[in-house]
């Protein structure tokens, strides 16, 4: 995805590790990282194993009308505290599919 901006904290680590699979959500009023769906599981596993994020607080979906896409949003935390991670996977409305995370 080519984007590798200079970010504070954990988001920068994720983007540095997965520069071709991630980008900053730079839409006005939004935050977090947009992730390619096919790489979601390996990113979630790395965040858990290497960054020690062990609490997936919620998974939710947003209908981005009229852009004709949907996004699935993952909110991750460490049970011992730390910066929140917000990952998003975009999918089209006609065939909305994302990998299953547990």
mmCIF file of C-alpha atoms in Angstrom:
data_model
loop_
_atom_site.group_PDB
_atom_site.id
_atom_site.type_symbol
_atom_site.label_atom_id
_atom_site.label_comp_id
_atom_site.label_asym_id
_atom_site.label_seq_id
_atom_site.Cartn_x
_atom_site.Cartn_y
_atom_site.Cartn_z
ATOM 1 C CA UNK A 1 0.000 0.000 0.000
ATOM 2 C CA UNK A 2 3.122 2.079 -0.060
ATOM 3 C CA UNK A 3 2.316 4.496 2.763
ATOM 4 C CA UNK A 4 4.955 4.628 5.501
ATOM 5 C CA UNK A 5 4.442 7.889 7.366
ATOM 6 C CA UNK A 6 6.226 8.860 10.536
ATOM 7 C CA UNK A 7 3.764 7.976 13.317
ATOM 8 C CA UNK A 8 4.098 7.901 17.075
ATOM 9 C CA UNK A 9 3.921 4.647 19.018
ATOM 10 C CA UNK A 10 2.639 1.260 18.100
ATOM 11 C CA UNK A 11 0.996 2.259 14.809
ATOM 12 C CA UNK A 12 4.399 3.139 13.357
ATOM 13 C CA UNK A 13 5.752 -0.291 14.343
ATOM 14 C CA UNK A 14 2.913 -2.048 12.539
ATOM 15 C CA UNK A 15 3.327 0.032 9.394
ATOM 16 C CA UNK A 16 7.116 -0.463 9.429
ATOM 17 C CA UNK A 17 6.705 -4.242 9.765
ATOM 18 C CA UNK A 18 3.959 -4.497 7.102
ATOM 19 C CA UNK A 19 4.493 -1.559 4.695
ATOM 20 C CA UNK A 20 2.859 -3.292 1.726
ATOM 21 C CA UNK A 21 -0.227 -4.350 3.713
ATOM 22 C CA UNK A 22 -1.018 -1.254 5.762
ATOM 23 C CA UNK A 23 -1.638 2.459 5.517
ATOM 24 C CA UNK A 24 -2.771 5.203 7.852
ATOM 25 C CA UNK A 25 -6.485 5.991 7.766
ATOM 26 C CA UNK A 26 -6.027 9.630 6.808
ATOM 27 C CA UNK A 27 -9.687 10.439 6.185
ATOM 28 C CA UNK A 28 -10.745 13.551 8.123
ATOM 29 C CA UNK A 29 -12.104 12.567 11.531
ATOM 30 C CA UNK A 30 -10.788 8.994 11.351
ATOM 31 C CA UNK A 31 -7.849 7.253 13.009
ATOM 32 C CA UNK A 32 -6.147 3.888 12.916
ATOM 33 C CA UNK A 33 -4.593 1.718 10.258
ATOM 34 C CA UNK A 34 -6.223 0.255 7.157
ATOM 35 C CA UNK A 35 -5.077 -3.326 6.540
ATOM 36 C CA UNK A 36 -5.381 -5.555 3.480
ATOM 37 C CA UNK A 37 -7.900 -8.287 4.288
ATOM 38 C CA UNK A 38 -5.664 -11.103 3.090
ATOM 39 C CA UNK A 39 -2.969 -10.023 5.580
ATOM 40 C CA UNK A 40 -5.209 -9.358 8.580
ATOM 41 C CA UNK A 41 -4.541 -12.632 10.414
ATOM 42 C CA UNK A 42 -0.750 -12.463 10.117
ATOM 43 C CA UNK A 43 -0.843 -8.846 11.354
ATOM 44 C CA UNK A 44 -3.107 -9.732 14.284
ATOM 45 C CA UNK A 45 -0.827 -12.667 15.177
ATOM 46 C CA UNK A 46 2.277 -10.459 15.038
ATOM 47 C CA UNK A 47 0.622 -7.751 17.157
ATOM 48 C CA UNK A 48 -0.265 -10.411 19.723
ATOM 49 C CA UNK A 49 3.060 -12.282 19.751
ATOM 50 C CA UNK A 50 5.542 -9.441 19.269
ATOM 51 C CA UNK A 51 3.762 -6.401 20.731
ATOM 52 C CA UNK A 52 1.885 -8.420 23.398
ATOM 53 C CA UNK A 53 -1.596 -7.112 22.627
ATOM 54 C CA UNK A 54 -3.809 -9.722 24.256
ATOM 55 C CA UNK A 55 -7.266 -8.151 24.357
ATOM 56 C CA UNK A 56 -9.479 -7.837 21.290
ATOM 57 C CA UNK A 57 -12.093 -5.536 22.799
ATOM 58 C CA UNK A 58 -14.481 -5.350 19.855
ATOM 59 C CA UNK A 59 -15.039 -6.062 16.204
ATOM 60 C CA UNK A 60 -17.593 -3.866 14.503
ATOM 61 C CA UNK A 61 -18.607 -2.884 10.987
ATOM 62 C CA UNK A 62 -19.288 0.442 9.314
ATOM 63 C CA UNK A 63 -21.249 0.959 6.106
ATOM 64 C CA UNK A 64 -19.404 3.655 4.175
ATOM 65 C CA UNK A 65 -22.321 4.861 2.119
ATOM 66 C CA UNK A 66 -22.141 6.236 -0.597
ATOM 67 C CA UNK A 67 -18.557 4.999 -1.181
ATOM 68 C CA UNK A 68 -20.046 1.523 -1.802
ATOM 69 C CA UNK A 69 -17.745 -0.176 0.680
ATOM 70 C CA UNK A 70 -17.877 -1.522 4.189
ATOM 71 C CA UNK A 71 -15.179 -1.614 6.821
ATOM 72 C CA UNK A 72 -14.605 -4.012 9.682
ATOM 73 C CA UNK A 73 -12.932 -2.351 12.674
ATOM 74 C CA UNK A 74 -10.818 -4.182 15.291
ATOM 75 C CA UNK A 75 -10.011 -2.511 18.640
ATOM 76 C CA UNK A 76 -6.981 -4.052 20.357
ATOM 77 C CA UNK A 77 -5.491 -3.435 23.804
ATOM 78 C CA UNK A 78 -2.964 -4.842 26.233
ATOM 79 C CA UNK A 79 -4.530 -6.132 29.445
ATOM 80 C CA UNK A 80 -1.690 -4.382 31.319
ATOM 81 C CA UNK A 81 -2.381 -1.020 29.642
ATOM 82 C CA UNK A 82 -0.953 0.850 26.710
ATOM 83 C CA UNK A 83 -1.934 2.552 23.497
ATOM 84 C CA UNK A 84 -5.052 1.326 21.676
ATOM 85 C CA UNK A 85 -4.649 -0.182 18.207
ATOM 86 C CA UNK A 86 -7.426 0.320 15.696
ATOM 87 C CA UNK A 87 -7.167 -1.836 12.567
ATOM 88 C CA UNK A 88 -9.640 -1.654 9.678
ATOM 89 C CA UNK A 89 -10.292 -3.948 6.744
ATOM 90 C CA UNK A 90 -12.188 -2.489 3.789
ATOM 91 C CA UNK A 91 -14.457 -4.686 1.703
ATOM 92 C CA UNK A 92 -16.938 -4.017 -1.067
ATOM 93 C CA UNK A 93 -20.652 -4.070 -0.389
ATOM 94 C CA UNK A 94 -21.478 -6.616 -3.120
ATOM 95 C CA UNK A 95 -19.218 -9.352 -1.741
ATOM 96 C CA UNK A 96 -18.248 -8.431 1.851
ATOM 97 C CA UNK A 97 -15.650 -10.927 3.074
ATOM 98 C CA UNK A 98 -12.954 -10.723 5.733
ATOM 99 C CA UNK A 99 -10.976 -13.464 7.474
ATOM 100 C CA UNK A 100 -12.292 -14.694 10.799
ATOM 101 C CA UNK A 101 -10.319 -13.595 13.879
ATOM 102 C CA UNK A 102 -10.549 -15.307 17.262
#
